[in-house]
Amino acid sequence: MYPALTLIIDGRRIGADARAGQPVLNPATEETLAMLPHALASDLDDALIAAERAFHTWSRMAPVERARILKRGVALIRERIEAMARIMTLEQGKPLAEARGEILYGAETIEWYAEEGRRAYGRIVPSAPEVRQMVVVEPVGVTASFTPWNFPALTPCRKIGGALAAGCTLILKAAEDTPGTAVALVEALHDAGLPDGVLNLVFGAPAEVSAHLIASPIVKKVSFTGSVPVGKLIQKLAAEGMKRTTMELGGHGPVLVFDDADVEVAADLLAAAKFRNAGQVCISPTRFYVQNGVRERFTKRFVAKAQALVSGDGTTEGVTFGPLASARRVAVMEDIVADAVRRGATVLTGGAAGDGAGFHFPPTVLTDVPDDALLMTEEPFGPVAPIVGFDDLDEVLERANSLPFGLAAYAFTTSNETAALVGAGLKAGMVGINTMAVSNPETPFGGFGESGIGQEGGVEGLSAYLNVKFIAQAARAAAPR
C-alpha cells in the first residue's frame, strides 16, 4: 500500500543504513506510514557527480530520443495511476479523485515538455551575405529543484519535464512530508529507460540540502516552489554563484465578483477552487470581493457549497474534503479565524477544529472581515474564505492590488468592458476571467513581486532551462579597416 522509501542517486536505490531519517505520517490518522532516510553530505556529492557526468551524454542526445524516453515514462505513470494515487492520498491527505487528477496532469505536463523540447528553436539574424549571424540555445547544465508537499506529483513533474526536455540533468529535493509520490515518479521514469544520473532524488533537512547543492559550482540552475520567506533565502544562496533561478512562491489571490456576473455559477466554481486540496493551493482564490448588490446571494450559495463537502480520510469513498498537512497548519487556521473575529468578522460556517485523530479543519467562511485582518493580508493556505463587499471597480482594484503578492487573480462579470479593465488592472501573473483554469501545461505559470521570478509551463518554462548563445560567423577573416 505504501512504498519503501529510498534516495535514488545515479540509478541506485539507497535505503536508511546508518542514515538519519524521519517518520512519514498519514495526516488523516496521524499513523506512521514509513521512515524516510535523509541524504548524507556524501550522498549529495554523489548526486552532483552523477548529474554532471550524465549531462555530457543526455545534453548531446537528439531531442527526439529524449522525448521518446520521457513519453515512455509518462505511459508508465498512467498505467500505475491507481497505486500512485493511493500513495499520494495516504501521505498528503487529498481525496483519491483529486490525487488521480493531479497525477494525470503531471503526466500530461511531462508529455507536453517532451514534445516542446523538439522545438527549442534558434534563429538566423539577417546580415551581409558573407556573414552568418546565428542565435542558438543550449541546456543550462545540472539543475537543482526543490518541491513542496501540497502537490507532490504536479510540482516535481513541472521541474522534471522542463529540465530534462531541455537537455539538463536534475537533482530533485522533494518534500519530506510526501516522499512516496516522488519515489514512484522517479522509478517510473527510470523503468522507462532514463539513463542513470539524469534524474536523482534526495531528501533531508531542507536548509542543509539546499545550502549544499546550491553552493556547488556543478549546479547551474535552481528552481524552487514554496513559501516567500524560504524562497528569499534560496534566492540569496543562488545569487552567491550568479545561478539562474525560477521561484514560484506564495500568493493571496483576489477574486472580484461583479453585480452582472452569473452569481450562482461563480459561487459554485469559486467554492470548488477554494476548498480543493483543503485550500492548500498557491493559486487558490483567497480574498473574495463581492459587489454589494449580489453579496448576500453569493454568500448564501457559497456557504451551502462549503457545508455540502464531506470531510474525512481521503481514501474513504464519498469523502470530498481531506485533512490539512500537519498540526501546525491547523493551529494557523485557528489563529487567523480568531484574529478576524476579534476584529469584527462573523463566522458563517466552520471555524474550529474537531476532536479526534488527524489534522482536520472544516471548510470555513467568514464575512465582514476588515482589510487589516491577518486573513486579508497573509496567505492562509487553508480552507478559510473571507467574503467582503465592494462598491465600484476602482475601489476594488486598489484593494485587490494592495499586497506585495502577484500570483493569481480572478474576476466574474458578463461585461466585456469590465473584463477588459480588470484584465489590465489586476497585478498578477495569471488572471482568470469567468474561469479558474489558469494552469495548463502549455501556458506560463508564475507571478510578480513577492510571488516569484520566472515561469514554469509553456515555452517560457522550457526557456528557463536554456542558455542563449549568439554566433557571428564570417566566411573568412578580414583585416580591420
GROMACS .gro file of C-alpha atoms in nm, residues 72-346:
model
  275
   72ARG     CA    1   0.759   0.604  -2.215
   73GLY     CA    2   0.783   0.726  -1.858
   74VAL     CA    3   0.453   0.909  -1.897
   75ALA     CA    4   0.290   0.589  -2.020
   76LEU     CA    5   0.414   0.402  -1.710
   77ILE     CA    6   0.285   0.677  -1.480
   78ARG     CA    7  -0.058   0.647  -1.640
   79GLU     CA    8  -0.051   0.268  -1.606
   80ARG     CA    9   0.036   0.298  -1.237
   81ILE     CA   10  -0.207   0.576  -1.155
   82GLU     CA   11  -0.423   0.387  -0.906
   83ALA     CA   12  -0.127   0.279  -0.693
   84MET     CA   13   0.031   0.624  -0.715
   85ALA     CA   14  -0.295   0.799  -0.626
   86ARG     CA   15  -0.332   0.588  -0.314
   87ILE     CA   16   0.026   0.665  -0.212
   88MET     CA   17  -0.043   1.037  -0.252
   89THR     CA   18  -0.367   1.028  -0.054
   90LEU     CA   19  -0.208   0.831   0.227
   91GLU     CA   20   0.079   1.076   0.271
   92GLN     CA   21  -0.078   1.406   0.163
   93GLY     CA   22  -0.446   1.366   0.252
   94LYS     CA   23  -0.631   1.486  -0.057
   95PRO     CA   24  -0.921   1.266  -0.176
   96LEU     CA   25  -0.837   0.993  -0.425
   97ALA     CA   26  -1.020   1.170  -0.708
   98GLU     CA   27  -0.802   1.479  -0.660
   99ALA     CA   28  -0.489   1.264  -0.641
  100ARG     CA   29  -0.574   1.090  -0.971
  101GLY     CA   30  -0.637   1.424  -1.138
  102GLU     CA   31  -0.307   1.565  -1.018
  103ILE     CA   32  -0.108   1.265  -1.141
  104LEU     CA   33  -0.274   1.278  -1.482
  105TYR     CA   34  -0.200   1.649  -1.506
  106GLY     CA   35   0.162   1.586  -1.406
  107ALA     CA   36   0.197   1.316  -1.672
  108GLU     CA   37   0.047   1.550  -1.931
  109THR     CA   38   0.297   1.819  -1.829
  110ILE     CA   39   0.598   1.592  -1.885
  111GLU     CA   40   0.447   1.477  -2.216
  112TRP     CA   41   0.400   1.835  -2.334
  113TYR     CA   42   0.758   1.927  -2.243
  114ALA     CA   43   0.887   1.615  -2.418
  115GLU     CA   44   0.733   1.737  -2.742
  116GLU     CA   45   0.824   2.102  -2.687
  117GLY     CA   46   1.189   2.004  -2.633
  118ARG     CA   47   1.193   1.912  -3.002
  119ARG     CA   48   1.107   2.275  -3.081
  120ALA     CA   49   1.377   2.459  -2.886
  121TYR     CA   50   1.445   2.674  -3.188
  122GLY     CA   51   1.715   2.933  -3.251
  123ARG     CA   52   1.711   3.179  -3.538
  124ILE     CA   53   1.919   3.335  -3.816
  125VAL     CA   54   1.955   3.712  -3.795
  126PRO     CA   55   1.991   3.878  -4.139
  127SER     CA   56   2.330   4.026  -4.216
  128ALA     CA   57   2.571   4.080  -4.505
  129PRO     CA   58   2.592   3.777  -4.740
  130GLU     CA   59   2.940   3.680  -4.619
  131VAL     CA   60   2.839   3.681  -4.251
  132ARG     CA   61   2.606   3.438  -4.079
  133GLN     CA   62   2.451   3.556  -3.751
  134MET     CA   63   2.302   3.270  -3.550
  135VAL     CA   64   2.115   3.262  -3.222
  136VAL     CA   65   2.123   2.914  -3.070
  137VAL     CA   66   2.001   2.771  -2.740
  138GLU     CA   67   2.181   2.519  -2.522
  139PRO     CA   68   2.083   2.341  -2.199
  140VAL     CA   69   2.195   2.526  -1.887
  141GLY     CA   70   2.353   2.222  -1.724
  142VAL     CA   71   2.295   2.049  -1.393
  143THR     CA   72   1.987   2.182  -1.214
  144ALA     CA   73   1.865   2.155  -0.855
  145SER     CA   74   1.494   2.168  -0.780
  146PHE     CA   75   1.305   2.191  -0.453
  147THR     CA   76   0.937   2.100  -0.436
  148PRO     CA   77   0.663   2.126  -0.167
  149TRP     CA   78   0.415   1.883  -0.015
  150ASN     CA   79   0.085   2.025  -0.140
  151PHE     CA   80   0.119   1.895  -0.497
  152PRO     CA   81   0.370   1.608  -0.464
  153ALA     CA   82   0.327   1.491  -0.826
  154LEU     CA   83   0.248   1.800  -1.032
  155THR     CA   84   0.522   2.027  -0.898
  156PRO     CA   85   0.802   1.772  -0.948
  157CYS     CA   86   0.663   1.693  -1.294
  158ARG     CA   87   0.688   2.058  -1.396
  159LYS     CA   88   1.053   2.067  -1.298
  160ILE     CA   89   1.139   1.722  -1.433
  161GLY     CA   90   0.968   1.793  -1.764
  162GLY     CA   91   1.124   2.133  -1.824
  163ALA     CA   92   1.477   2.038  -1.722
  164LEU     CA   93   1.502   1.700  -1.892
  165ALA     CA   94   1.330   1.807  -2.215
  166ALA     CA   95   1.578   2.094  -2.245
  167GLY     CA   96   1.870   1.851  -2.210
  168CYS     CA   97   1.958   1.934  -1.849
  169THR     CA   98   2.009   1.684  -1.570
  170LEU     CA   99   1.834   1.723  -1.237
  171ILE     CA  100   1.877   1.670  -0.866
  172LEU     CA  101   1.528   1.680  -0.713
  173LYS     CA  102   1.486   1.750  -0.342
  174ALA     CA  103   1.120   1.660  -0.294
  175ALA     CA  104   0.915   1.726   0.018
  176GLU     CA  105   0.990   1.506   0.318
  177ASP     CA  106   0.621   1.502   0.417
  178THR     CA  107   0.518   1.341   0.087
  179PRO     CA  108   0.815   1.139  -0.041
  180GLY     CA  109   0.634   0.829  -0.169
  181THR     CA  110   0.483   1.007  -0.468
  182ALA     CA  111   0.823   1.141  -0.576
  183VAL     CA  112   0.980   0.796  -0.541
  184ALA     CA  113   0.707   0.646  -0.759
  185LEU     CA  114   0.752   0.917  -1.026
  186VAL     CA  115   1.129   0.878  -1.046
  187GLU     CA  116   1.103   0.498  -1.052
  188ALA     CA  117   0.858   0.513  -1.344
  189LEU     CA  118   1.098   0.729  -1.546
  190HIS     CA  119   1.393   0.503  -1.470
  191ASP     CA  120   1.188   0.197  -1.561
  192ALA     CA  121   1.118   0.370  -1.894
  193GLY     CA  122   1.490   0.378  -1.974
  194LEU     CA  123   1.606   0.712  -1.836
  195PRO     CA  124   1.987   0.692  -1.816
  196ASP     CA  125   2.147   0.676  -1.472
  197GLY     CA  126   2.234   1.014  -1.324
  198VAL     CA  127   1.993   1.216  -1.538
  199LEU     CA  128   1.734   1.235  -1.256
  200ASN     CA  129   1.840   1.200  -0.893
  201LEU     CA  130   1.610   1.213  -0.591
  202VAL     CA  131   1.724   1.318  -0.242
  203PHE     CA  132   1.564   1.403   0.090
  204GLY     CA  133   1.696   1.561   0.408
  205ALA     CA  134   1.692   1.865   0.633
  206PRO     CA  135   1.582   2.130   0.378
  207ALA     CA  136   1.825   2.403   0.488
  208GLU     CA  137   2.122   2.165   0.482
  209VAL     CA  138   2.038   2.007   0.146
  210SER     CA  139   1.969   2.338  -0.027
  211ALA     CA  140   2.285   2.501   0.107
  212HIS     CA  141   2.499   2.203  -0.002
  213LEU     CA  142   2.357   2.172  -0.352
  214ILE     CA  143   2.328   2.541  -0.437
  215ALA     CA  144   2.683   2.613  -0.319
  216SER     CA  145   2.826   2.357  -0.560
  217PRO     CA  146   2.973   2.501  -0.881
  218ILE     CA  147   2.827   2.196  -1.059
  219VAL     CA  148   2.472   2.334  -1.021
  220LYS     CA  149   2.393   2.597  -1.284
  221LYS     CA  150   2.020   2.649  -1.230
  222VAL     CA  151   1.792   2.645  -0.923
  223SER     CA  152   1.415   2.602  -0.924
  224PHE     CA  153   1.210   2.637  -0.607
  225THR     CA  154   0.839   2.619  -0.527
  226GLY     CA  155   0.734   2.710  -0.175
  227SER     CA  156   0.687   2.993   0.071
  228VAL     CA  157   0.804   3.351   0.024
  229PRO     CA  158   1.047   3.353   0.323
  230VAL     CA  159   1.219   3.030   0.218
  231GLY     CA  160   1.222   3.145  -0.144
  232LYS     CA  161   1.410   3.459  -0.047
  233LEU     CA  162   1.674   3.251   0.132
  234ILE     CA  163   1.711   3.022  -0.171
  235GLN     CA  164   1.743   3.326  -0.397
  236LYS     CA  165   2.023   3.466  -0.179
  237LEU     CA  166   2.211   3.135  -0.189
  238ALA     CA  167   2.179   3.121  -0.567
  239ALA     CA  168   2.295   3.482  -0.603
  240GLU     CA  169   2.630   3.393  -0.446
  241GLY     CA  170   2.709   3.190  -0.757
  242MET     CA  171   2.506   3.401  -1.003
  243LYS     CA  172   2.294   3.095  -1.074
  244ARG     CA  173   1.977   3.122  -1.277
  245THR     CA  174   1.658   3.076  -1.077
  246THR     CA  175   1.289   3.009  -1.116
  247MET     CA  176   1.100   3.096  -0.799
  248GLU     CA  177   0.731   3.007  -0.767
  249LEU     CA  178   0.631   3.145  -0.430
  250GLY     CA  179   0.310   3.222  -0.242
  251GLY     CA  180   0.016   3.439  -0.330
  252HIS     CA  181  -0.306   3.575  -0.185
  253GLY     CA  182  -0.541   3.552  -0.481
  254PRO     CA  183  -0.815   3.815  -0.500
  255VAL     CA  184  -1.139   3.736  -0.680
  256LEU     CA  185  -1.382   4.008  -0.788
  257VAL     CA  186  -1.747   3.915  -0.837
  258PHE     CA  187  -1.946   4.193  -1.006
  259ASP     CA  188  -2.320   4.257  -0.991
  260ASP     CA  189  -2.367   4.146  -1.351
  261ALA     CA  190  -2.198   3.806  -1.302
  262ASP     CA  191  -2.381   3.474  -1.310
  263VAL     CA  192  -2.368   3.464  -0.933
  264GLU     CA  193  -2.464   3.102  -0.870
  265VAL     CA  194  -2.218   2.967  -1.125
  266ALA     CA  195  -1.945   3.193  -0.985
  267ALA     CA  196  -2.014   3.073  -0.630
  268ASP     CA  197  -2.002   2.708  -0.738
  269LEU     CA  198  -1.674   2.747  -0.927
  270LEU     CA  199  -1.512   2.950  -0.654
  271ALA     CA  200  -1.614   2.717  -0.372
  272ALA     CA  201  -1.472   2.420  -0.564
  273ALA     CA  202  -1.147   2.607  -0.628
  274LYS     CA  203  -1.116   2.744  -0.276
  275PHE     CA  204  -1.166   2.413  -0.095
  276ARG     CA  205  -0.970   2.196  -0.339
  277ASN     CA  206  -0.685   2.024  -0.153
  278ALA     CA  207  -0.831   2.171   0.169
  279GLY     CA  208  -0.734   2.518   0.047
  280GLN     CA  209  -0.363   2.428   0.030
  281VAL     CA  210  -0.317   2.566  -0.321
  282CYS     CA  211  -0.093   2.860  -0.410
  283ILE     CA  212  -0.331   2.985  -0.683
  284SER     CA  213  -0.642   2.935  -0.470
  285PRO     CA  214  -0.885   3.229  -0.455
  286THR     CA  215  -0.831   3.363  -0.103
  287ARG     CA  216  -0.981   3.712  -0.087
  288PHE     CA  217  -1.343   3.727  -0.204
  289TYR     CA  218  -1.458   4.076  -0.304
  290VAL     CA  219  -1.827   4.063  -0.400
  291GLN     CA  220  -2.015   4.369  -0.523
  292ASN     CA  221  -2.270   4.467  -0.262
  293GLY     CA  222  -2.571   4.424  -0.489
  294VAL     CA  223  -2.516   4.044  -0.504
  295ARG     CA  224  -2.311   3.982  -0.192
  296GLU     CA  225  -2.590   3.824   0.013
  297ARG     CA  226  -2.692   3.597  -0.274
  298PHE     CA  227  -2.337   3.490  -0.346
  299THR     CA  228  -2.259   3.426   0.020
  300LYS     CA  229  -2.564   3.206   0.074
  301ARG     CA  230  -2.474   2.985  -0.223
  302PHE     CA  231  -2.103   2.972  -0.132
  303VAL     CA  232  -2.176   2.871   0.229
  304ALA     CA  233  -2.413   2.596   0.112
  305LYS     CA  234  -2.139   2.454  -0.110
  306ALA     CA  235  -1.890   2.460   0.176
  307GLN     CA  236  -2.134   2.283   0.408
  308ALA     CA  237  -2.203   2.013   0.149
  309LEU     CA  238  -1.841   1.895   0.145
  310VAL     CA  239  -1.777   1.561   0.316
  311SER     CA  240  -1.470   1.572   0.540
  312GLY     CA  241  -1.260   1.272   0.634
  313ASP     CA  242  -0.991   1.030   0.524
  314GLY     CA  243  -0.933   1.078   0.152
  315THR     CA  244  -0.913   0.702   0.094
  316THR     CA  245  -1.275   0.661   0.208
  317GLU     CA  246  -1.538   0.654  -0.065
  318GLY     CA  247  -1.756   0.963  -0.067
  319VAL     CA  248  -1.505   1.190   0.110
  320THR     CA  249  -1.460   1.515  -0.083
  321PHE     CA  250  -1.251   1.716   0.163
  322GLY     CA  251  -0.933   1.587   0.327
  323PRO     CA  252  -0.712   1.693   0.618
  324LEU     CA  253  -0.452   1.965   0.639
  325ALA     CA  254  -0.086   1.868   0.613
  326SER     CA  255   0.010   1.900   0.978
  327ALA     CA  256  -0.095   2.005   1.326
  328ARG     CA  257   0.090   2.331   1.267
  329ARG     CA  258  -0.142   2.416   0.977
  330VAL     CA  259  -0.447   2.353   1.195
  331ALA     CA  260  -0.308   2.594   1.455
  332VAL     CA  261  -0.255   2.859   1.186
  333MET     CA  262  -0.620   2.829   1.077
  334GLU     CA  263  -0.738   2.870   1.434
  335ASP     CA  264  -0.521   3.179   1.478
  336ILE     CA  265  -0.637   3.357   1.163
  337VAL     CA  266  -1.003   3.289   1.239
  338ALA     CA  267  -0.963   3.414   1.596
  339ASP     CA  268  -0.787   3.729   1.471
  340ALA     CA  269  -1.067   3.802   1.222
  341VAL     CA  270  -1.337   3.753   1.484
  342ARG     CA  271  -1.156   3.986   1.726
  343ARG     CA  272  -1.162   4.248   1.451
  344GLY     CA  273  -1.538   4.215   1.398
  345ALA     CA  274  -1.577   3.934   1.144
  346THR     CA  275  -1.860   3.682   1.162
   0.00000   0.00000   0.00000
